[in-house]
mmCIF file of C-alpha atoms in Angstrom:
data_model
loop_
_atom_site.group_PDB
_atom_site.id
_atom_site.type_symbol
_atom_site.label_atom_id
_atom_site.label_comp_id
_atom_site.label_asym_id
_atom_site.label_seq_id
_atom_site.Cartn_x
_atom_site.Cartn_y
_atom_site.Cartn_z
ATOM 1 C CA UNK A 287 74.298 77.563 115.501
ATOM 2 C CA UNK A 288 77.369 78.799 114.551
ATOM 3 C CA UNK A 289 77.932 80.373 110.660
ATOM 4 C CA UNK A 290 78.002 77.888 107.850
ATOM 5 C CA UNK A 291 81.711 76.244 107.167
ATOM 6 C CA UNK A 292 82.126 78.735 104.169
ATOM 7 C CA UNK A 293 81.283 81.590 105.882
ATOM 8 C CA UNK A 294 83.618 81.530 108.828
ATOM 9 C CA UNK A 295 86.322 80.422 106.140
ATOM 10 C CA UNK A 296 85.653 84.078 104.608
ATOM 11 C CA UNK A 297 86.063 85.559 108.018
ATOM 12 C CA UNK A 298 89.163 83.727 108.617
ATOM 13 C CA UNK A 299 90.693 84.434 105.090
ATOM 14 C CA UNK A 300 89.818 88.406 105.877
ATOM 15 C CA UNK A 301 90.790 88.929 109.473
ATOM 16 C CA UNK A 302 93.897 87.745 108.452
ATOM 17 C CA UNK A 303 94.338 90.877 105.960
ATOM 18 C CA UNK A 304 96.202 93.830 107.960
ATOM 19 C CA UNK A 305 93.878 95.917 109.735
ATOM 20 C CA UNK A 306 90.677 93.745 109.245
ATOM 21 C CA UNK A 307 89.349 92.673 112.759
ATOM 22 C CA UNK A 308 86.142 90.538 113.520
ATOM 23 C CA UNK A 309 84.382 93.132 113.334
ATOM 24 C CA UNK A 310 85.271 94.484 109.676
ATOM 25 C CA UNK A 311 85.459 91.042 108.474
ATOM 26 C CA UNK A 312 81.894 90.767 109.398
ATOM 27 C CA UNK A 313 80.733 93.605 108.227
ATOM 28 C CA UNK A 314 83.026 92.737 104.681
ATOM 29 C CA UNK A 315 81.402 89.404 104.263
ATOM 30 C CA UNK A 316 77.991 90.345 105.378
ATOM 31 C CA UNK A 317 78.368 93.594 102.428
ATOM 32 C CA UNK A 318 79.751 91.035 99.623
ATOM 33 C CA UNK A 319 76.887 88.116 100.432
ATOM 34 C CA UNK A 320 74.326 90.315 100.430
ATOM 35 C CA UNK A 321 74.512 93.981 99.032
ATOM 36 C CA UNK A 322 73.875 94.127 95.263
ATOM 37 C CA UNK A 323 76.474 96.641 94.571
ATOM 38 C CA UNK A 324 78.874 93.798 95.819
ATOM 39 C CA UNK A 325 80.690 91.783 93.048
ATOM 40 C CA UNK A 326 82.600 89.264 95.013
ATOM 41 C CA UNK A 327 83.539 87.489 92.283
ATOM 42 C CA UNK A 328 85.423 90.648 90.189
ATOM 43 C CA UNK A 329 87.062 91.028 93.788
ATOM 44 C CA UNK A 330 87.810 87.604 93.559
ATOM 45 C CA UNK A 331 89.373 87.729 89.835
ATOM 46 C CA UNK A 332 91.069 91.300 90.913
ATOM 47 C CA UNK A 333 93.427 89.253 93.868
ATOM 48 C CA UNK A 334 94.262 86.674 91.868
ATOM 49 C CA UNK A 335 95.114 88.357 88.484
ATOM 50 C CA UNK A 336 96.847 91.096 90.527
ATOM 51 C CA UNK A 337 99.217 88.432 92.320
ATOM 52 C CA UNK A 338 99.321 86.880 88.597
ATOM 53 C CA UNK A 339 100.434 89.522 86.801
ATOM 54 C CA UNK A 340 102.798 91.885 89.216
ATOM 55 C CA UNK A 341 106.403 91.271 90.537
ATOM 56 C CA UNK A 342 109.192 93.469 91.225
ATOM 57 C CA UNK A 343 111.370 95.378 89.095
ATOM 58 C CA UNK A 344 114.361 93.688 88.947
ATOM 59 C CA UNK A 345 116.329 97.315 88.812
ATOM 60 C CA UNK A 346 114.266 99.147 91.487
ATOM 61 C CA UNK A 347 111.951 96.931 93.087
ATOM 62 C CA UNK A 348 108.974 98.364 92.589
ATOM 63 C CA UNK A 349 105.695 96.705 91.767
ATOM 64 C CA UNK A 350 105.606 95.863 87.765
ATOM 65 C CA UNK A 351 104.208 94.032 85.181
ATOM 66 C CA UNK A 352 106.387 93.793 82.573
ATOM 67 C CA UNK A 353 110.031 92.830 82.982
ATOM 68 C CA UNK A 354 111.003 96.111 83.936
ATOM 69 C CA UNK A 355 108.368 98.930 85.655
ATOM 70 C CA UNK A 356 107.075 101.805 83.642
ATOM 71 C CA UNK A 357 109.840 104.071 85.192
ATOM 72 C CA UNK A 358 113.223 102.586 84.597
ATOM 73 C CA UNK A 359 111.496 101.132 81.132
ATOM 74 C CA UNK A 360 111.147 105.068 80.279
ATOM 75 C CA UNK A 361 113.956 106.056 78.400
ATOM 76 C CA UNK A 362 113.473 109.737 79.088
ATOM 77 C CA UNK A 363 113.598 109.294 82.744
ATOM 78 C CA UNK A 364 116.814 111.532 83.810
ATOM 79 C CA UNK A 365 118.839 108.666 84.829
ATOM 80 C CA UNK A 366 121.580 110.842 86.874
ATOM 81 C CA UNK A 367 118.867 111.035 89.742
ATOM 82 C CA UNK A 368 117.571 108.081 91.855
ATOM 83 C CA UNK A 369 115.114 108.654 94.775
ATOM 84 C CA UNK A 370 114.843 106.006 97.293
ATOM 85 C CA UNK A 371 111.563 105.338 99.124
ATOM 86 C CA UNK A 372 110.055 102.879 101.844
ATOM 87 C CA UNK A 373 107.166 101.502 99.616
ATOM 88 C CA UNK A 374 106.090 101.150 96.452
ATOM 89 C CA UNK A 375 103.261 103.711 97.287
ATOM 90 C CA UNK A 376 105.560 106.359 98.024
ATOM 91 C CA UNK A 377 107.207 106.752 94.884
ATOM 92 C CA UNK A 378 103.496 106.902 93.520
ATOM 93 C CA UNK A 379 102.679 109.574 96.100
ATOM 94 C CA UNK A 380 106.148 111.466 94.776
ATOM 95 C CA UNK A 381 104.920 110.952 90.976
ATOM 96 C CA UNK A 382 101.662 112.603 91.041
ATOM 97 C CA UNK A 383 103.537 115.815 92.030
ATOM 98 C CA UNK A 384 104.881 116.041 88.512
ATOM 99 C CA UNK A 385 108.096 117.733 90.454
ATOM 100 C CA UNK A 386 110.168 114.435 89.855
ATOM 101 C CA UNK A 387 111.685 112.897 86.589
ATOM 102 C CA UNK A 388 114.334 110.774 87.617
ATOM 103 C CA UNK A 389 114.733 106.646 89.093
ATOM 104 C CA UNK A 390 113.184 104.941 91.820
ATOM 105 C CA UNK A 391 114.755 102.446 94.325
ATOM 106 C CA UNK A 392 111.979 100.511 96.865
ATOM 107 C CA UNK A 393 113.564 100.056 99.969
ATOM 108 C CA UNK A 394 110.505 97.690 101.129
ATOM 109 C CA UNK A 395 110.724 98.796 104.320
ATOM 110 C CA UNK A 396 112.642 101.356 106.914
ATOM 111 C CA UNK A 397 115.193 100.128 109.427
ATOM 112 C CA UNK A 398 113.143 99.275 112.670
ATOM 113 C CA UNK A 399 115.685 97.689 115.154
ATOM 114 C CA UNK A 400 112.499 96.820 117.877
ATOM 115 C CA UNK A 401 111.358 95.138 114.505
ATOM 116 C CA UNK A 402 114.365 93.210 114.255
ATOM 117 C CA UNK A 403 114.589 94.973 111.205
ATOM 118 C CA UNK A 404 117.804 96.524 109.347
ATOM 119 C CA UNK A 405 119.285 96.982 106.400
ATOM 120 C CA UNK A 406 120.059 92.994 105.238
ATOM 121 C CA UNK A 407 115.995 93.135 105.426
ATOM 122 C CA UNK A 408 116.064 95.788 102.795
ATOM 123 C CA UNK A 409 116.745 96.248 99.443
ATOM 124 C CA UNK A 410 120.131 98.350 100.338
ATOM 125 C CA UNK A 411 122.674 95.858 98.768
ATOM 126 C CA UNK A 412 120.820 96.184 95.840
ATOM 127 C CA UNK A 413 120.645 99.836 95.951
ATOM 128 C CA UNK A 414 124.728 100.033 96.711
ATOM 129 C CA UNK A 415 125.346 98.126 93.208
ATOM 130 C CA UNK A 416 123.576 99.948 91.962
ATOM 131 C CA UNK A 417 125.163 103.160 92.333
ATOM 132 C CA UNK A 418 128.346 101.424 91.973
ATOM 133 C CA UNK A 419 127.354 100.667 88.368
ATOM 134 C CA UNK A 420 125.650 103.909 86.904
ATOM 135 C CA UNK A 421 126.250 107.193 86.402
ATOM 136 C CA UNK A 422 124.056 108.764 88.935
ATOM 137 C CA UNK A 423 124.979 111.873 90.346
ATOM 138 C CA UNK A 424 122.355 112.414 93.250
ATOM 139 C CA UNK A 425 120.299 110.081 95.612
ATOM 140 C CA UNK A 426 117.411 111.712 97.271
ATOM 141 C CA UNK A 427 116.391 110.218 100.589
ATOM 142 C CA UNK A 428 112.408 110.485 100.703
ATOM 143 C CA UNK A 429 111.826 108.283 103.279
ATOM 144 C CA UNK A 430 109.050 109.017 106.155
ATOM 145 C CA UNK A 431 109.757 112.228 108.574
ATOM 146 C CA UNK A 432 109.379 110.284 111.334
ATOM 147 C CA UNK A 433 111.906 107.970 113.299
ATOM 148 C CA UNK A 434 112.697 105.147 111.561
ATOM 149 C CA UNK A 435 112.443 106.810 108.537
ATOM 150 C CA UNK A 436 114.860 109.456 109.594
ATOM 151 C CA UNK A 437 117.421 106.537 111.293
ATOM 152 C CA UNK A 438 116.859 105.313 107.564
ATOM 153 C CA UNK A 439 118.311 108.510 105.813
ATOM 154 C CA UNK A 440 120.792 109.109 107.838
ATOM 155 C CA UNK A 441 122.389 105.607 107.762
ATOM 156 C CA UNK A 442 122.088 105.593 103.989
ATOM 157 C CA UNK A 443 123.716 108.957 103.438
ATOM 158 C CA UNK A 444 126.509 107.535 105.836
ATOM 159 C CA UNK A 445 126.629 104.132 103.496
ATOM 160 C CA UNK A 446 126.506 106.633 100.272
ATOM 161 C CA UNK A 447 128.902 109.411 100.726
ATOM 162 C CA UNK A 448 131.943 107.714 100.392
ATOM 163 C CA UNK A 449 131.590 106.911 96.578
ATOM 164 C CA UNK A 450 131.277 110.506 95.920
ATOM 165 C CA UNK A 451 127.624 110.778 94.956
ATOM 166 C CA UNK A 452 125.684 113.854 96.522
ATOM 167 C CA UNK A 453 122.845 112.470 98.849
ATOM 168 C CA UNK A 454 120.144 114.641 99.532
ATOM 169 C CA UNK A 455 116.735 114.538 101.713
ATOM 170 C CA UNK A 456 113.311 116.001 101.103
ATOM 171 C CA UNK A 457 112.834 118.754 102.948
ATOM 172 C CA UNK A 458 110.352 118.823 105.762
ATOM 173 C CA UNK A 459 107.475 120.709 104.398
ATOM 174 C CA UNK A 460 105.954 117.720 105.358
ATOM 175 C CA UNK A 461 104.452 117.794 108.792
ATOM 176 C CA UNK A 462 106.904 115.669 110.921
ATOM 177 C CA UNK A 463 105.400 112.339 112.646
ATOM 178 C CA UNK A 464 103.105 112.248 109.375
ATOM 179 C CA UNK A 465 103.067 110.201 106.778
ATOM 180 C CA UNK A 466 104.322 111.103 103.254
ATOM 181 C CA UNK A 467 101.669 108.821 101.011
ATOM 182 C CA UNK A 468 98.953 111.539 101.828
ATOM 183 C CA UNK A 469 100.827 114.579 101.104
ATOM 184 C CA UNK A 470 99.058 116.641 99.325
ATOM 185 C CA UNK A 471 100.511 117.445 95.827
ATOM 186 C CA UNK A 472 102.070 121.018 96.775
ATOM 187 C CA UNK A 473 103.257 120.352 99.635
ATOM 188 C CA UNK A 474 105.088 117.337 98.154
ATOM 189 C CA UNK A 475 106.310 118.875 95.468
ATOM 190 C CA UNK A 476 107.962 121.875 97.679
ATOM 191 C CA UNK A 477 109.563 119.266 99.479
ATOM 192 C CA UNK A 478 111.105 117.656 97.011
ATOM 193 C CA UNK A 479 112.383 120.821 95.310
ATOM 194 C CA UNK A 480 113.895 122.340 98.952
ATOM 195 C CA UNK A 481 115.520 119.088 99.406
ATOM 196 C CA UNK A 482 118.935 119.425 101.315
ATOM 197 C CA UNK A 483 122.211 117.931 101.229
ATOM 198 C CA UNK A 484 123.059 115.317 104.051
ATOM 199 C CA UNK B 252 103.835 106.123 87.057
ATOM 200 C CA UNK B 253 101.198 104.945 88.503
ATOM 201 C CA UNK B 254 100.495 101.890 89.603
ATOM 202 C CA UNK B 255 99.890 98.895 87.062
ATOM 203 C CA UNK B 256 97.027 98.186 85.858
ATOM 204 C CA UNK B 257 96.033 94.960 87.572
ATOM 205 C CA UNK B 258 97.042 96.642 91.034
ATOM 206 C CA UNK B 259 94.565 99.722 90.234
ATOM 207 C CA UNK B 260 92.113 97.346 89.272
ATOM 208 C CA UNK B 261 92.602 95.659 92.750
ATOM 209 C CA UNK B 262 92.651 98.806 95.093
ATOM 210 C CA UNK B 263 89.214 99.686 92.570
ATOM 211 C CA UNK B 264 87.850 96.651 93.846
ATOM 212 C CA UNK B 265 89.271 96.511 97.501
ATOM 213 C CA UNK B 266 88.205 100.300 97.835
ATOM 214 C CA UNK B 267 84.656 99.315 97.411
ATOM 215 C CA UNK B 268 84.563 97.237 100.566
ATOM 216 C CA UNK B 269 82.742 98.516 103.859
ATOM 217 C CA UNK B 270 84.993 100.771 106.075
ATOM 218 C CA UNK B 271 87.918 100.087 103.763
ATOM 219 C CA UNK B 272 89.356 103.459 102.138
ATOM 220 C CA UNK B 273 92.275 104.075 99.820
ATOM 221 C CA UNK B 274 95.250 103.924 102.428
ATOM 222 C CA UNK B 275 93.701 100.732 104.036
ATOM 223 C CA UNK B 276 92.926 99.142 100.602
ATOM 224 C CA UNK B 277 96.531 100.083 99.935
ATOM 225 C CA UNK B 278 97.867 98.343 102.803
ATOM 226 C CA UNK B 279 95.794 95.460 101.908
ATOM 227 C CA UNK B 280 97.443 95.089 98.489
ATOM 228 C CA UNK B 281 101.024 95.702 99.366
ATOM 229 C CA UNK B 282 100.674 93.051 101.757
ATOM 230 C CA UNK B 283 98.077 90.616 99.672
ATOM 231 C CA UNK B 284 101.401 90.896 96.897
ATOM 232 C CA UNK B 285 104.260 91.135 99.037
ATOM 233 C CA UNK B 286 104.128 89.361 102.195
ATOM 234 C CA UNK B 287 105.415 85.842 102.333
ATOM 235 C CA UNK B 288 102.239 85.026 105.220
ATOM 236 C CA UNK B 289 99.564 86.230 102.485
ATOM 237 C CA UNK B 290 97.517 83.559 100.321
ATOM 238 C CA UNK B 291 95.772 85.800 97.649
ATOM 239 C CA UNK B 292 94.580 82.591 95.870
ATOM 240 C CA UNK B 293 93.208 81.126 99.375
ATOM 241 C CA UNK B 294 90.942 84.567 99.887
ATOM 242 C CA UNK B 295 89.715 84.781 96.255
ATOM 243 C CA UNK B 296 88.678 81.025 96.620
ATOM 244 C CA UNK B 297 87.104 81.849 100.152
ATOM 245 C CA UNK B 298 85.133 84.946 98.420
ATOM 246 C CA UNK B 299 84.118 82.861 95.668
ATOM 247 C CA UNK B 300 82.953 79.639 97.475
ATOM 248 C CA UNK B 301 81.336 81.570 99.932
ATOM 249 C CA UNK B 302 79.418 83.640 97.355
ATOM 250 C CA UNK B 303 78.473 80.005 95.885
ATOM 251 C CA UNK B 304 77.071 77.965 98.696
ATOM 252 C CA UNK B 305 75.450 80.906 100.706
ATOM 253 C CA UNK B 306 71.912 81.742 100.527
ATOM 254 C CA UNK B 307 69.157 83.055 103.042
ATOM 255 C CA UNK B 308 67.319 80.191 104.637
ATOM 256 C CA UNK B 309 63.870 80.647 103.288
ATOM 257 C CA UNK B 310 62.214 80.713 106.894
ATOM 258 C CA UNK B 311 64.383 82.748 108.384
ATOM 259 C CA UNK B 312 66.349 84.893 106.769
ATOM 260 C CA UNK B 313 69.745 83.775 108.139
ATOM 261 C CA UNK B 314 72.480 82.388 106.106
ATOM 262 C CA UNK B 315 72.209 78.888 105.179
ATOM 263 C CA UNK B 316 74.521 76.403 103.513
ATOM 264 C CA UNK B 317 71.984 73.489 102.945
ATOM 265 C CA UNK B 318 67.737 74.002 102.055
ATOM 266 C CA UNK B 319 67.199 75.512 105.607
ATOM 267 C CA UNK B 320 69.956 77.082 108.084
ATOM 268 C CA UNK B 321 71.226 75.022 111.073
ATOM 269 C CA UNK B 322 68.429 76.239 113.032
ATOM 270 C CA UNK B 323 65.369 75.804 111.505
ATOM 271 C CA UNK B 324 66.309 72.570 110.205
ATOM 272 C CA UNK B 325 66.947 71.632 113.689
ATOM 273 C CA UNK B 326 63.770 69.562 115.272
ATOM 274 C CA UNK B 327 64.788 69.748 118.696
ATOM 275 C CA UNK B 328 64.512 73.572 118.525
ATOM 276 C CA UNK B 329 61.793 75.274 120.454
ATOM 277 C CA UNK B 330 59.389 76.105 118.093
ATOM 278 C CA UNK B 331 56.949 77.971 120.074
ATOM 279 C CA UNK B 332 59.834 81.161 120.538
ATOM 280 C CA UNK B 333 60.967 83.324 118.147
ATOM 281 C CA UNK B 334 64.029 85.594 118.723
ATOM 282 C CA UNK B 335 64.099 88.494 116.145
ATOM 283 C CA UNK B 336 67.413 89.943 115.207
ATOM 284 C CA UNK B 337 68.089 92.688 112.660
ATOM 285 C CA UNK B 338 71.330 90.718 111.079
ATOM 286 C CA UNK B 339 72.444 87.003 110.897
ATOM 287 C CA UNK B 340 75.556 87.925 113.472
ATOM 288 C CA UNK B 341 73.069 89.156 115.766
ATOM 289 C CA UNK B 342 71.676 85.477 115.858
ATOM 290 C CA UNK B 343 75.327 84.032 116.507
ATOM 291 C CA UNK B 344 76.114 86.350 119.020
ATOM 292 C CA UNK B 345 72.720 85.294 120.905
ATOM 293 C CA UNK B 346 73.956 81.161 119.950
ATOM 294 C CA UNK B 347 76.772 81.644 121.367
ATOM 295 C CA UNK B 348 75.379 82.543 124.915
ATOM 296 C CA UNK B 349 73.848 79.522 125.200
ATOM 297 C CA UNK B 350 70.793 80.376 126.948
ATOM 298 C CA UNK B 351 68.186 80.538 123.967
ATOM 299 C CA UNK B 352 66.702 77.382 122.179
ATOM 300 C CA UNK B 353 63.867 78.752 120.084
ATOM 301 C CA UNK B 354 63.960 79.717 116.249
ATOM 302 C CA UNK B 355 65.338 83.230 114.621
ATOM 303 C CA UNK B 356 63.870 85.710 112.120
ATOM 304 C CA UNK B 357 66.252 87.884 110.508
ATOM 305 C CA UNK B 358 64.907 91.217 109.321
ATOM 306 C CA UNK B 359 68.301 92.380 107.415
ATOM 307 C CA UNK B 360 68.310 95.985 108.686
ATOM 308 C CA UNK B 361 66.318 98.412 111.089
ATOM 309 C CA UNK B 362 64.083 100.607 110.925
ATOM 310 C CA UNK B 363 65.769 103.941 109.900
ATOM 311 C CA UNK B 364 63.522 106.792 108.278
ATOM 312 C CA UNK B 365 66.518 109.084 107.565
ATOM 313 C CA UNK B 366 68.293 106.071 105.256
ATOM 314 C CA UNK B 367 64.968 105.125 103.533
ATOM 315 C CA UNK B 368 64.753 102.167 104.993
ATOM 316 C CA UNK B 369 61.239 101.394 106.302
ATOM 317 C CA UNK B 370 59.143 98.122 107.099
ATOM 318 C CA UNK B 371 59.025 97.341 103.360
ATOM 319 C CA UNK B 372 62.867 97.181 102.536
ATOM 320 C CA UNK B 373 62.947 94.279 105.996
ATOM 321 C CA UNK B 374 61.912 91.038 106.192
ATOM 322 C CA UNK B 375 58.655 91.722 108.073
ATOM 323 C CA UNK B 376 56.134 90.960 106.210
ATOM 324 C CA UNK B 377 57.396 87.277 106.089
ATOM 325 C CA UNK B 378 57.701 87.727 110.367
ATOM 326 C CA UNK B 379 53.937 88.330 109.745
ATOM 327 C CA UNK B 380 53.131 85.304 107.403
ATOM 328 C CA UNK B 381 55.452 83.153 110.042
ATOM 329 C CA UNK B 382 53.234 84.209 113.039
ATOM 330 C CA UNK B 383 50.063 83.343 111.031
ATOM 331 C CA UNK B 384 51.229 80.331 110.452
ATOM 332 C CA UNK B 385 52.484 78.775 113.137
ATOM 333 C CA UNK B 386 52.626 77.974 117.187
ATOM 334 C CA UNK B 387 54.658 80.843 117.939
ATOM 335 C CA UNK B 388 53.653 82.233 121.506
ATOM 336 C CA UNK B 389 56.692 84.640 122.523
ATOM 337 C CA UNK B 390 58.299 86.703 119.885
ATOM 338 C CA UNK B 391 61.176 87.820 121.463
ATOM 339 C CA UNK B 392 62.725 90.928 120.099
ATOM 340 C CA UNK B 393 66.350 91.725 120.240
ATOM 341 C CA UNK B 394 67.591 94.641 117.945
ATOM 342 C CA UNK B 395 70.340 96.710 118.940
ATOM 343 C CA UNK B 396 69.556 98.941 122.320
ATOM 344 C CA UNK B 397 69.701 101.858 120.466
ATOM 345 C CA UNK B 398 67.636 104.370 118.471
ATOM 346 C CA UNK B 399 66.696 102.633 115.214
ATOM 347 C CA UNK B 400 66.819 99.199 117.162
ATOM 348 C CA UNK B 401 63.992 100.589 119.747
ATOM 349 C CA UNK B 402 62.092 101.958 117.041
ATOM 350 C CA UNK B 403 61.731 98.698 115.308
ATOM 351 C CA UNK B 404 61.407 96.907 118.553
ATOM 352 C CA UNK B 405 58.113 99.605 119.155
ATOM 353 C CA UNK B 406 56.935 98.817 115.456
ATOM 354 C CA UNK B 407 57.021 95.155 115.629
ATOM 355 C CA UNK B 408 55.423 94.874 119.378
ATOM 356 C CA UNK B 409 52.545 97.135 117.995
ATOM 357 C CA UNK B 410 51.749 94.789 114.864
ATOM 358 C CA UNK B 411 52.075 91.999 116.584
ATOM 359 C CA UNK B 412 50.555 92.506 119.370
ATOM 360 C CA UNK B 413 46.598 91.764 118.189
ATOM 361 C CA UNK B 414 47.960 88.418 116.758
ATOM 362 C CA UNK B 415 47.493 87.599 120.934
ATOM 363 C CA UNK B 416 51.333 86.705 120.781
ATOM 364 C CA UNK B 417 53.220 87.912 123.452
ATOM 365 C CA UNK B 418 56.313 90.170 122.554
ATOM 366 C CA UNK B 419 59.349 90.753 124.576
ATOM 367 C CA UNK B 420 62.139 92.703 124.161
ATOM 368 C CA UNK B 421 65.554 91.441 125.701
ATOM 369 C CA UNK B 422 67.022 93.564 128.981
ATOM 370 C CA UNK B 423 69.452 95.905 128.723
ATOM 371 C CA UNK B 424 71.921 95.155 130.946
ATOM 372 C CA UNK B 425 73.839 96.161 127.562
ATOM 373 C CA UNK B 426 74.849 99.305 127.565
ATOM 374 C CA UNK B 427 72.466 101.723 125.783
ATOM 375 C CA UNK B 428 73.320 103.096 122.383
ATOM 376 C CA UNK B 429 76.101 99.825 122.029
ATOM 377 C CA UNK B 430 76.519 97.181 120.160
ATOM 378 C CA UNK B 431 74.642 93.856 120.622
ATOM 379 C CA UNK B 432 77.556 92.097 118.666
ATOM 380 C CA UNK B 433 80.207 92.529 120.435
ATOM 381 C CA UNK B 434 78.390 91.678 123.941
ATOM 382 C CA UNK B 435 80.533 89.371 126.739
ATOM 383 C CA UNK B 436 78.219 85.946 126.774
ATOM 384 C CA UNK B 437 77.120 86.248 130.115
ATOM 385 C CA UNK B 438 75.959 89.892 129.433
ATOM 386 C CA UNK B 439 74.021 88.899 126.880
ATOM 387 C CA UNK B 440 72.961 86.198 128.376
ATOM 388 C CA UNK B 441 71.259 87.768 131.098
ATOM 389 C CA UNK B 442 69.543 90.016 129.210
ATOM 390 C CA UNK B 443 68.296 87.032 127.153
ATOM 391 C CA UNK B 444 66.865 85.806 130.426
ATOM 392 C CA UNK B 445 65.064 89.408 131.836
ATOM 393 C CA UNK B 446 63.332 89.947 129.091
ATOM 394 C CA UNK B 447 60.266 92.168 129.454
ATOM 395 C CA UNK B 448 57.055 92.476 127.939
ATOM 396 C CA UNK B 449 56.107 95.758 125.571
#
């Protein structure tokens, strides 16, 4: 006896999720076949209407579901200002400090040679029109504080300086090595407003 | 900004999965939406079909695709042995040694005073029925080797024990306070095979 057909085609479906081992995939499917708190079927419903509904921002690549995300569709964002992040949930992290009221750009990613990543991987052609076209003044760097993120910052400011726009990077506040989605608000926000010139 | 809508509804739902918290169901989504090797349709059919077709075989307890599970519905199963396991991938992990041709009963759980979870919330009052029923003349126990698992073990070999059954519990040769689960075949195997009587 081995588990019924479906059942190891649940396993397989969530040990292929990042992070989900045998072991977590067993304990997931056992949970949503048997608890009563489960509801696999609004989980179900929640993946697909999620991958449904969302794409990227055609200006700044975050996650959205209209044509443009709630940010750049905000006319009262302070347009002079873009901040450029690794992931979408870094420029959420960087919103709930209220410290921030300017642009986004999502990166999708850091610059990871041993990856075989760098920056035709990333969004960064996108984010060079970009500030060819506008009138931004400043581009904060708010990657990570840890090495790629840092190899990240430093090759942007590099990329950025010559069309005369002042690039600036959150100031460590942040413990270094960490991670910057689980910042605490504070802390966050005192790094964004002692952010220094590159 | 937050995140849409449709994405908070899916870290909501992801967030409510065993073990999974909000940077894990984070990671999840970014890569359920973004990455070209995810099938978000594929895993919300899985959930869903799974959900469908599953039940508990009404003998034993384990999962079960058709009327009965594999086993039960097998006749060339040794119906005079009866292996009791707290959870259905306690049963495959004793399958998969190879060394064990009798039935199953599946209690779903242990014994665990400090959770509220006594004889009533497990499936051992249908063990009980099953033994009055039928030619069952080892019950062989094999919960985890550790302190809930022993305590059930104890509890079962006591009420069983004036049915003139014989009860055995399975070696360790695990290590104690581990996890039955995750034991190498041949491990498990062996203590499947020096199994002693409480």
């Amino acid at each position: 006896m081995r588990y019924p057909a479906s059942i190891l085609a649940l396993l397989d479906e969530l040990e292929r999720l990042p992070g989900i081992g045998p072991k977590s995939a067993q304990r997931i499917a056992y949970w949503l076949l048997t608890s009563e708190q489960a509801d696999p079927q609004r989980l179900s419903d929640a993946i697909v209407h999620a991958k449904e509904t969302i794409h990227f921002c055609p200006q700044c690549f975050d996650f959205a579901e209209g044509e443009l995300c709630e940010v750049c569709a905000n006319p009262r964002r302070d347009s002079t200002q873009l901040c450029v992040v690794a992931e979408p949930r870094d420029a959420t992290a960087i919103e709930r400090t209220g410290e921030y009221h300017g642009l986004y750009h999502v990166l999708h990613g850091v610059i990871s040679p041993l990856d075989g990543i760098g920056p035709q991987q990333l969004k960064v052609a996108e984010l060079m029109s970009r500030l060819g076209d506008t009138s931004i003044s400043e581009v904060i760097i708010a990657t990570n504080p840890n090495v790629e993120g840092e190899t990240t910052a430093t090759y942007l400011a590099r990329m950025i300086k010559p069309l005369q726009i002042k690039v600036t990077r959150i100031a460590s506040g942040l413990p270094v090595g960490g991670d910057l989605e689980f910042a605490d608000e504070v802390t966050l926000g005192r790094a964004m407003e002692a952010r220094r010139e590159l």
